[in-house]
Coordinates of C-alpha atoms and ligand atoms in Angstrom, one line a residue:
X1 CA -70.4 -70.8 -81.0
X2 CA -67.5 -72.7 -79.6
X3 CA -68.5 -76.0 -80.0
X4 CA -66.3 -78.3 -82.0
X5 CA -67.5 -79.1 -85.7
X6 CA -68.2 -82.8 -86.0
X7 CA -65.7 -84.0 -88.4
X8 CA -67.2 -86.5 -91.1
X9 CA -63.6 -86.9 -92.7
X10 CA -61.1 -89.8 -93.3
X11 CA -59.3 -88.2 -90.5
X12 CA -58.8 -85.9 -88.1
X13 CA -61.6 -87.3 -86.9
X14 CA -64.1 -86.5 -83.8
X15 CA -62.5 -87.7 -80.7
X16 CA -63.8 -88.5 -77.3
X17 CA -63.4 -86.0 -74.4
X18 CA -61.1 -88.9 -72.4
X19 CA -58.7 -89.2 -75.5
X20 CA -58.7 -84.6 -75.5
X21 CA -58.1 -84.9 -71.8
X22 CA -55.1 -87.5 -72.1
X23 CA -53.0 -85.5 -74.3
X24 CA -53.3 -82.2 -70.9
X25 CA -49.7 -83.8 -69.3
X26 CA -46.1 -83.2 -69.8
X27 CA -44.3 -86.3 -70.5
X28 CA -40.0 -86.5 -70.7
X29 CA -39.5 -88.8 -73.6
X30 CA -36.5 -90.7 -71.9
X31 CA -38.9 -91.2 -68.6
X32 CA -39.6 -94.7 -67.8
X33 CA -43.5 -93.6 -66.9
X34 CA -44.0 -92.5 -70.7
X35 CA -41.6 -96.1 -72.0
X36 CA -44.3 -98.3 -70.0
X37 CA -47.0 -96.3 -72.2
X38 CA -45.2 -96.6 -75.5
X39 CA -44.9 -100.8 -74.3
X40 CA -48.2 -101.2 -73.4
X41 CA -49.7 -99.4 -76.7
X42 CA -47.1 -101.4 -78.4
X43 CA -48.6 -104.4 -77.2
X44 CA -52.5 -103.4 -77.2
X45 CA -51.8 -103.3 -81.3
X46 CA -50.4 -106.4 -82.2
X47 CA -53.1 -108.0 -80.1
X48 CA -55.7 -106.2 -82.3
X49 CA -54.7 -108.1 -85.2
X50 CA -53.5 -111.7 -83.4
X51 CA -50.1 -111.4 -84.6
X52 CA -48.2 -111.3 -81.2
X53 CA -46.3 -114.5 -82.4
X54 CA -46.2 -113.6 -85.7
X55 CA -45.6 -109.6 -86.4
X56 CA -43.6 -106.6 -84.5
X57 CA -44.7 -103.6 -84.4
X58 CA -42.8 -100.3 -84.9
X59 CA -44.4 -96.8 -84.5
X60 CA -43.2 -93.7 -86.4
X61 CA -43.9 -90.2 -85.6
X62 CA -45.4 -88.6 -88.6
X63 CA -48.7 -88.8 -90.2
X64 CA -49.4 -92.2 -91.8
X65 CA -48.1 -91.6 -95.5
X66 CA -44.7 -91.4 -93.5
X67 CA -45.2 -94.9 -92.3
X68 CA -46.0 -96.3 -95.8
X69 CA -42.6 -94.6 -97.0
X70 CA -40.9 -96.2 -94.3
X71 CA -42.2 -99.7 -95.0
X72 CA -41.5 -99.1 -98.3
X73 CA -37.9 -98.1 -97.9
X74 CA -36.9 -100.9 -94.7
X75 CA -38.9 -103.8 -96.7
X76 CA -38.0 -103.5 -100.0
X77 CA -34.2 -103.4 -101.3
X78 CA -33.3 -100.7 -103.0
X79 CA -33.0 -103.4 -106.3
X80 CA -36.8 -104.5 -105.6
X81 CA -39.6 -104.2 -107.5
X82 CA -42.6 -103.2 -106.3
X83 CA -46.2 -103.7 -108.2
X84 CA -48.9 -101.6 -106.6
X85 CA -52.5 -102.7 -107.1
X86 CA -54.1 -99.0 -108.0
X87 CA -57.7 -98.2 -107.6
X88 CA -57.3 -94.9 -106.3
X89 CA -55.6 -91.6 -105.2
X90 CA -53.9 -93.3 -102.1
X91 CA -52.5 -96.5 -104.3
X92 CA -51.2 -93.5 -106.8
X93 CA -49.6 -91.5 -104.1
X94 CA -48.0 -95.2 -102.7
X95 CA -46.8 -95.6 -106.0
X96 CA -45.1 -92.5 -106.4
X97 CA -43.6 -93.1 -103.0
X98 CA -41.9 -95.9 -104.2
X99 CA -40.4 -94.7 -107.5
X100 CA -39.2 -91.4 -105.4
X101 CA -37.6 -93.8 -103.3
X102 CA -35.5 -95.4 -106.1
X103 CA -37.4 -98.9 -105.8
X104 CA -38.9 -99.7 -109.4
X105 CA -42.8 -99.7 -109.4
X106 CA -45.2 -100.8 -111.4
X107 CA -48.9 -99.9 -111.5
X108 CA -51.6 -101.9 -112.2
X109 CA -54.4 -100.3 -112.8
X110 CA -58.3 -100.7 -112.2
X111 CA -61.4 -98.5 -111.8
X112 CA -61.8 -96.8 -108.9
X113 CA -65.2 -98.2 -108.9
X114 CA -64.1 -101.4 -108.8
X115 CA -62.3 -104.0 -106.2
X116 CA -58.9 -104.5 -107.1
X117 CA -58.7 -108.3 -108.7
X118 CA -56.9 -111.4 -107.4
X119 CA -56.9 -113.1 -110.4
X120 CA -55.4 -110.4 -112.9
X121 CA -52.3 -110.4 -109.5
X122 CA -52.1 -114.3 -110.0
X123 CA -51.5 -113.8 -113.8
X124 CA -49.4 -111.0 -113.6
X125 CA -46.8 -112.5 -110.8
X126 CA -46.8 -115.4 -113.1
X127 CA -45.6 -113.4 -116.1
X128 CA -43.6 -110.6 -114.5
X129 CA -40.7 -113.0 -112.5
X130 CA -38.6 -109.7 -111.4
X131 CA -41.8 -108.7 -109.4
X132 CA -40.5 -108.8 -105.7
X133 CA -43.4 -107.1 -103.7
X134 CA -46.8 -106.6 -104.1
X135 CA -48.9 -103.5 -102.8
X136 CA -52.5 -103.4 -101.5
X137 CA -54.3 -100.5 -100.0
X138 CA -57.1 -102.4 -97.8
X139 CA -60.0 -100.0 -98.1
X140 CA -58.9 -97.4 -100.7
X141 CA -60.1 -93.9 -99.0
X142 CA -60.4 -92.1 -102.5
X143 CA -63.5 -94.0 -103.1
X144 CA -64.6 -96.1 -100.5
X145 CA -63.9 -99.5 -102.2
X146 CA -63.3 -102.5 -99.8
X147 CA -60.8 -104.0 -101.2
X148 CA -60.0 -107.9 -101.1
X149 CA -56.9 -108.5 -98.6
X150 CA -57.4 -112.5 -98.0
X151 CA -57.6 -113.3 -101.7
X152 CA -54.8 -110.8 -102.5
X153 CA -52.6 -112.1 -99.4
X154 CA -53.1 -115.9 -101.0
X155 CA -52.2 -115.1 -104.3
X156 CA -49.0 -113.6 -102.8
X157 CA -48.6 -116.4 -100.6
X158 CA -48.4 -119.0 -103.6
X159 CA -46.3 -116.7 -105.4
X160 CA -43.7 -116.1 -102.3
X161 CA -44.1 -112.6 -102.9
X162 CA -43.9 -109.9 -100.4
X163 CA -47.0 -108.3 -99.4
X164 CA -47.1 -104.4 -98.1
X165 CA -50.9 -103.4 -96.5
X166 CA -51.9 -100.1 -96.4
X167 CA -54.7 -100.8 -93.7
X168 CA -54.9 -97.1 -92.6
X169 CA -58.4 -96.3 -92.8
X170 CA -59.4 -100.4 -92.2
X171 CA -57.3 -100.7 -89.5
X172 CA -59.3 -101.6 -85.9
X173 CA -62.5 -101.5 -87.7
X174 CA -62.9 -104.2 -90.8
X175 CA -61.4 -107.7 -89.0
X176 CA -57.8 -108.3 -90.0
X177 CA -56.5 -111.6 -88.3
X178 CA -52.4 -111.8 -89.0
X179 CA -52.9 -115.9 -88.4
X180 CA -54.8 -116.0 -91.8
X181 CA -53.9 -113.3 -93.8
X182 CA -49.9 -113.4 -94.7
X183 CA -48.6 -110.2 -95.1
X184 CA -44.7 -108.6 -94.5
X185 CA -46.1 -105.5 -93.5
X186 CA -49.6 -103.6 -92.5
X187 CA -49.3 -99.7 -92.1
X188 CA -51.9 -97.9 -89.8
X189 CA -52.0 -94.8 -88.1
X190 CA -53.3 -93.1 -84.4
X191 CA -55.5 -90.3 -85.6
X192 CA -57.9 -92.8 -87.8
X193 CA -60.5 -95.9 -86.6
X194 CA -58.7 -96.2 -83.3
X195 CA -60.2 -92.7 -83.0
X196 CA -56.3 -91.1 -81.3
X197 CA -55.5 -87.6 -82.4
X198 CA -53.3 -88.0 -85.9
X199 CA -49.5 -87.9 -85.2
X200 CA -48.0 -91.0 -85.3
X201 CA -48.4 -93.9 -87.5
X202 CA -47.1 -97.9 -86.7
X203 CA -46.2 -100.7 -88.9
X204 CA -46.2 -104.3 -88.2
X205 CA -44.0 -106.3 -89.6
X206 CA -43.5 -109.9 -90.0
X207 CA -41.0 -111.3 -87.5
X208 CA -39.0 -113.5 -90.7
X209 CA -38.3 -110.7 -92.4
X210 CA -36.9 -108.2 -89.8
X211 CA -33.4 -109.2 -89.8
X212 CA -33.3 -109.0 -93.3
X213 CA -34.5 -105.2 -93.5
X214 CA -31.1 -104.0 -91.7
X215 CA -29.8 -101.2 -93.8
X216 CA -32.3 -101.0 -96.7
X217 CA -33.6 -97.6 -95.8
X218 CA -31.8 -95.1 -97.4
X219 CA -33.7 -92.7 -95.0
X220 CA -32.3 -92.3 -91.4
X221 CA -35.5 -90.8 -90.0
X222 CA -37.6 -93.5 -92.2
X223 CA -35.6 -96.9 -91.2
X224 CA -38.0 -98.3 -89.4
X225 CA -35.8 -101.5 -88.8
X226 CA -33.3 -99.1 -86.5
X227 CA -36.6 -97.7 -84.9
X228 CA -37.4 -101.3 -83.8
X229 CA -33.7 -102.5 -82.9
X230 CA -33.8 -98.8 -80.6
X231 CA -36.7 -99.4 -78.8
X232 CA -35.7 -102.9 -77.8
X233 CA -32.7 -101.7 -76.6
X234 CA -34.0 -98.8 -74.9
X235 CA -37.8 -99.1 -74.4
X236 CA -37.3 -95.0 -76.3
X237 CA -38.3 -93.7 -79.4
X238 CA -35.2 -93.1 -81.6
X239 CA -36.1 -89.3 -82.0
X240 CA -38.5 -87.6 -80.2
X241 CA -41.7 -89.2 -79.5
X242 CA -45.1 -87.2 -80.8
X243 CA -45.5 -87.4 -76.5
X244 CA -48.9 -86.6 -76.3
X245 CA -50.1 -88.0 -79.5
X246 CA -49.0 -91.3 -77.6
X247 CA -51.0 -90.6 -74.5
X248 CA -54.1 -89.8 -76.4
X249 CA -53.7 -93.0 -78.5
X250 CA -53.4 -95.1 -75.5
X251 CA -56.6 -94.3 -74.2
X252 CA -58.4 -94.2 -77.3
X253 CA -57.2 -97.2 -77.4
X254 CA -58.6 -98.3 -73.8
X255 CA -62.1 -96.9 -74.5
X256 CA -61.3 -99.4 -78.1
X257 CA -61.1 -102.8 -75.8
X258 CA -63.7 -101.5 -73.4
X259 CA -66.7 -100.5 -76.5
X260 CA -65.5 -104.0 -77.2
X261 CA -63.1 -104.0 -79.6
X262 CA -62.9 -104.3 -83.8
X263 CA -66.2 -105.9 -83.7
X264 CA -67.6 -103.1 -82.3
X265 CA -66.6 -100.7 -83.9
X266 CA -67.4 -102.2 -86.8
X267 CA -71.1 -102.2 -85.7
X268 CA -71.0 -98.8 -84.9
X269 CA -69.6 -97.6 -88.3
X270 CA -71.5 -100.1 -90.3
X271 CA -74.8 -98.3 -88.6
X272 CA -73.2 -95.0 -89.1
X273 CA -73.0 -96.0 -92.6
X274 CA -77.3 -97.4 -93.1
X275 CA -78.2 -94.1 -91.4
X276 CA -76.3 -92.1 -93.5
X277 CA -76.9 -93.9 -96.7
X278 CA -81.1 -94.3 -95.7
X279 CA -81.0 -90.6 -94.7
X280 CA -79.3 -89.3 -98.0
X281 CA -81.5 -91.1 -100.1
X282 CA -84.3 -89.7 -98.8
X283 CA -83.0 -86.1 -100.2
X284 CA -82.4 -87.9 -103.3
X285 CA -78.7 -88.6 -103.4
X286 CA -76.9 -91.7 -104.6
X287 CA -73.8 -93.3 -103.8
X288 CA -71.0 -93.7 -106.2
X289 CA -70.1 -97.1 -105.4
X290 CA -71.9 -100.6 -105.6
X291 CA -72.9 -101.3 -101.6
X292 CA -71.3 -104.4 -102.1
X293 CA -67.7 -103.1 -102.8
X294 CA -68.6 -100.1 -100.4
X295 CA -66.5 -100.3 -96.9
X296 CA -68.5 -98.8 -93.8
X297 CA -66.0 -96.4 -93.3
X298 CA -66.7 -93.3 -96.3
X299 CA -68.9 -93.0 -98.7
X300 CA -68.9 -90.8 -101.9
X301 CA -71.5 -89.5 -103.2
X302 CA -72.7 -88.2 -106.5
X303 CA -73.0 -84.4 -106.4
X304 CA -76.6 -82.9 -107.0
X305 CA -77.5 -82.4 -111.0
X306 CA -79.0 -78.8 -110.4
X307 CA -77.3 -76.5 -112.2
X308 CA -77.0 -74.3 -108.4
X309 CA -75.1 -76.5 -106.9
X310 CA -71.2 -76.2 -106.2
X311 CA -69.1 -77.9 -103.3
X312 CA -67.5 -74.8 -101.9
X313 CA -71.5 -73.3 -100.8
X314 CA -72.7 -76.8 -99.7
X315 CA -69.4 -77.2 -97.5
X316 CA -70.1 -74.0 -96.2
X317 CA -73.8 -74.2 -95.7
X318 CA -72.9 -77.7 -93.9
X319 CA -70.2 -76.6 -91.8
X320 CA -72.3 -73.8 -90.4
X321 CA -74.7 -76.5 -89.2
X322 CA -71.7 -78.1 -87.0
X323 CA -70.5 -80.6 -89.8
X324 CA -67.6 -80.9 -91.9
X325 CA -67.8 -82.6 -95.0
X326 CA -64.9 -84.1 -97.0
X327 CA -64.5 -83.3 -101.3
X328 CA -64.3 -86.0 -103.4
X329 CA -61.0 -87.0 -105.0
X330 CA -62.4 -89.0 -108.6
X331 CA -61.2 -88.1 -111.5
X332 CA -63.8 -88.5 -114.0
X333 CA -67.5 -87.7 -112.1
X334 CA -68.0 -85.1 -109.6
X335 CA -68.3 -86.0 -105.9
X336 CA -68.1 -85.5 -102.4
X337 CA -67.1 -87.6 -99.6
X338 CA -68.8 -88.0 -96.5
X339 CA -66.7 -90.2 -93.0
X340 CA -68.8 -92.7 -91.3
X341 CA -65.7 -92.9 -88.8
X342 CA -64.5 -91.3 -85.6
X343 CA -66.3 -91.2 -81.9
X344 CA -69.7 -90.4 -83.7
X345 CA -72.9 -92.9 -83.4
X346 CA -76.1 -92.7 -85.4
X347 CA -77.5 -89.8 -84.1
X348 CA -74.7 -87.9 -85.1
X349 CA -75.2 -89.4 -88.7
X350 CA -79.3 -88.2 -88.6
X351 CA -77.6 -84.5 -87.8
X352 CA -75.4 -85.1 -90.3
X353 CA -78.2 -85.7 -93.0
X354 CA -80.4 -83.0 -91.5
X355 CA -77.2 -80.5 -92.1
X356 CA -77.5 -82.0 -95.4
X357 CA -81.1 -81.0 -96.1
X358 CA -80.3 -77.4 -94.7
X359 CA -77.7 -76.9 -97.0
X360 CA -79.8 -77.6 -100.0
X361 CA -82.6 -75.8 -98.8
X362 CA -79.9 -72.9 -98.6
X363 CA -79.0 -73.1 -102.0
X364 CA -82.5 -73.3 -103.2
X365 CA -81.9 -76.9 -104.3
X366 CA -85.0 -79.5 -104.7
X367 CA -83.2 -82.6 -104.3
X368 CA -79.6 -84.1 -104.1
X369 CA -80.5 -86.6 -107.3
X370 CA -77.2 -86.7 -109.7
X371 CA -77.4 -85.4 -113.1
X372 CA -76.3 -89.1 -114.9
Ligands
PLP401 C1 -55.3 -91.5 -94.4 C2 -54.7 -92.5 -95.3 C3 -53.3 -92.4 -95.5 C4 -52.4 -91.5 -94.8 O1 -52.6 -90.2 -95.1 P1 -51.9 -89.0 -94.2 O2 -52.5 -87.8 -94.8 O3 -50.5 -89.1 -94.5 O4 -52.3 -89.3 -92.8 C5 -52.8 -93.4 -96.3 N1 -53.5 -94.3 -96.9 C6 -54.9 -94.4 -96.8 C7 -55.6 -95.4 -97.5 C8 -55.5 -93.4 -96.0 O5 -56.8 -93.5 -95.8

């Protein structure tokens, strides 16, 4: 059958037929139809986090870990220092990002079960003076954690530290209001809760620091500061555009303001998330994280105890059901991930746990419950 698989995945994820149907027109890059696009999108996204008189904001073709490289290398001079908050597989990969880049990095680590912690910054930036810029991933995708931006933004704040946001699986769905948080940059990409095909990513970054970032990239393609100064100048992308990656963004964003915006879709994901959460532990599974830590946006689960189970069948035996499940990516306890995100409502999420029950059925297993 031809229909598409509904993708329960921290991206690519299920898209609407409006945002498919956007991206079915030729657009010249240099044309000033496709420019007004590129403006208005430009614009729609700094007004989603209030920081029109506060923030720029600079898109990037690429998918998002491309944007964090590129904040990295425009914010941070190349004699920086960079301290990364790590709970997780993307803090690790923004780490190693950082030292490829020549910036010196240094991880502090946590448990990827936990929140990342305020405090433990606040004594650290007092003891460590070289420390230049601090880096937070907002909801860390490896395990779902939700992790504390205002209290980490303060502590920098106080500090006069640089802060660096990797919002990309937060962004447009947990609030984020640029007049209370203080950050230098937030990272975010098209193909994730804005629900556009993946592509492109954008970062905002704070109007005080722009000037400053002139000539710290040591990446052409990556400086994100002669990005910006281009397409002032221009109203063009510097190279050329992901065109219909654009289009499709700028109506997924559309159908964002008309559902109502990041209230909205928070609703929508936060029920996702109770329905798939309910419906699972009816088959006996349990969630890895404490719900209080736990962002609406994926959840990992424990994997069944029975000795029949493996990931690679149950994937399978899901998939053929219409739904694509995510692995998990913990180091110590075996997992899989499952998205509450993309243009999916509850109903979807019942399938979802139905496809669930299927696939154990298939594998002759009683019931998801983990073996700890
Ligand atoms: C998706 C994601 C990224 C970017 O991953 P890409 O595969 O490059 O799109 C970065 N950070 C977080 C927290 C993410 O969820």
């Amino acid at each position: 059958m031809d229909r598409d698989k509904i993708l329960l995945t921290p991206g690519p994820l299920t898209t609407t037929l409006r945002t498919k149907i956007a991206m079915l027109r030729d657009w010249g890059s240099w044309d000033a139809d496709f420019n007004a696009v590129t403006a208005r999108l430009r614009q729609s996204l700094l007004k989603i986090i209030h920081g029109e008189e506060t923030h720029v904001v600079v898109p990037l073709q690429g998918s998002g870990t491309f944007s964090v490289e590129a904040a990295v290398a425009t914010l941070v001079p190349k004699g920086g220092h960079v301290l990364v908050m790590d709970n997780g597989a993307y803090c690790k990969r923004a780490a190693r990002l950082t030292t490829l880049m020549g910036r010196t990095c240094t991880v502090m680590g946590f448990d990827e079960a936990e929140q990342v912690s305020p405090a433990a910054l606040d004594e650290k930036l007092g003891a460590d003076k070289t420390i230049t810029h601090v880096m937070l991933i907002h909801c860390e995708t490896g395990a779902g954690v939700h992790n504390p931006l205002q209290a980490v933004a303060d502590v920098c704040a106080r500090h006069g530290k640089g802060l660096i946001v990797d919002a990309m699986s937060s962004f447009a769905a947990l609030p984020i209001d640029a007049r209370e948080v203080k950050f230098d940059a937030l990272i975010a990409a098209s193909g994730k809760c804005l629900e556009g095909v993946p592509g492109m990513g954008f970062v905002f970054i704070r109007k005080a620091i722009l000037d400053g970032c002139a000539g710290q990239s040591q990446s052409l393609a990556m400086d994100l500061h002669d990005q910006y100064t281009y397409m002032e100048k221009t109203g063009q992308w510097r190279f050329t555009p992901p065109t219909h990656v654009v289009v499709a963004l700028a109506e997924a964003v559309k159908q964002f303001e008309e559902e109502g915006g990041q209230p909205a879709r928070l609703a929508r994901y936060t029920k996702n998330y109770q329905t798939l959460i309910h419906g699972m532990a009816r088959l006996g599974f349990m969630p890895f994280l404490d719900p209080s830590i736990q962002a609406p946006i994926i959840v990992t689960f424990h994997a069944p105890g029975d000795a029949r189970y493996d990931f690679k069948s149950f994937y399978a035996a899901a998939r053929s059901r219409g739904f694509i499940l995510y692995p998990g990516k913990l180091t110590q306890v075996e997992t899989f991930r499952v998205g509450c995100i993309g243009a999916i409502g509850s109903d979807e999420m019942e399938q979802a746990v139905q496809a669930v029950a299927l696939a154990l059925e298939d594998m002759g297993i009683a019931s998801g419950e983990p073996a700890i």
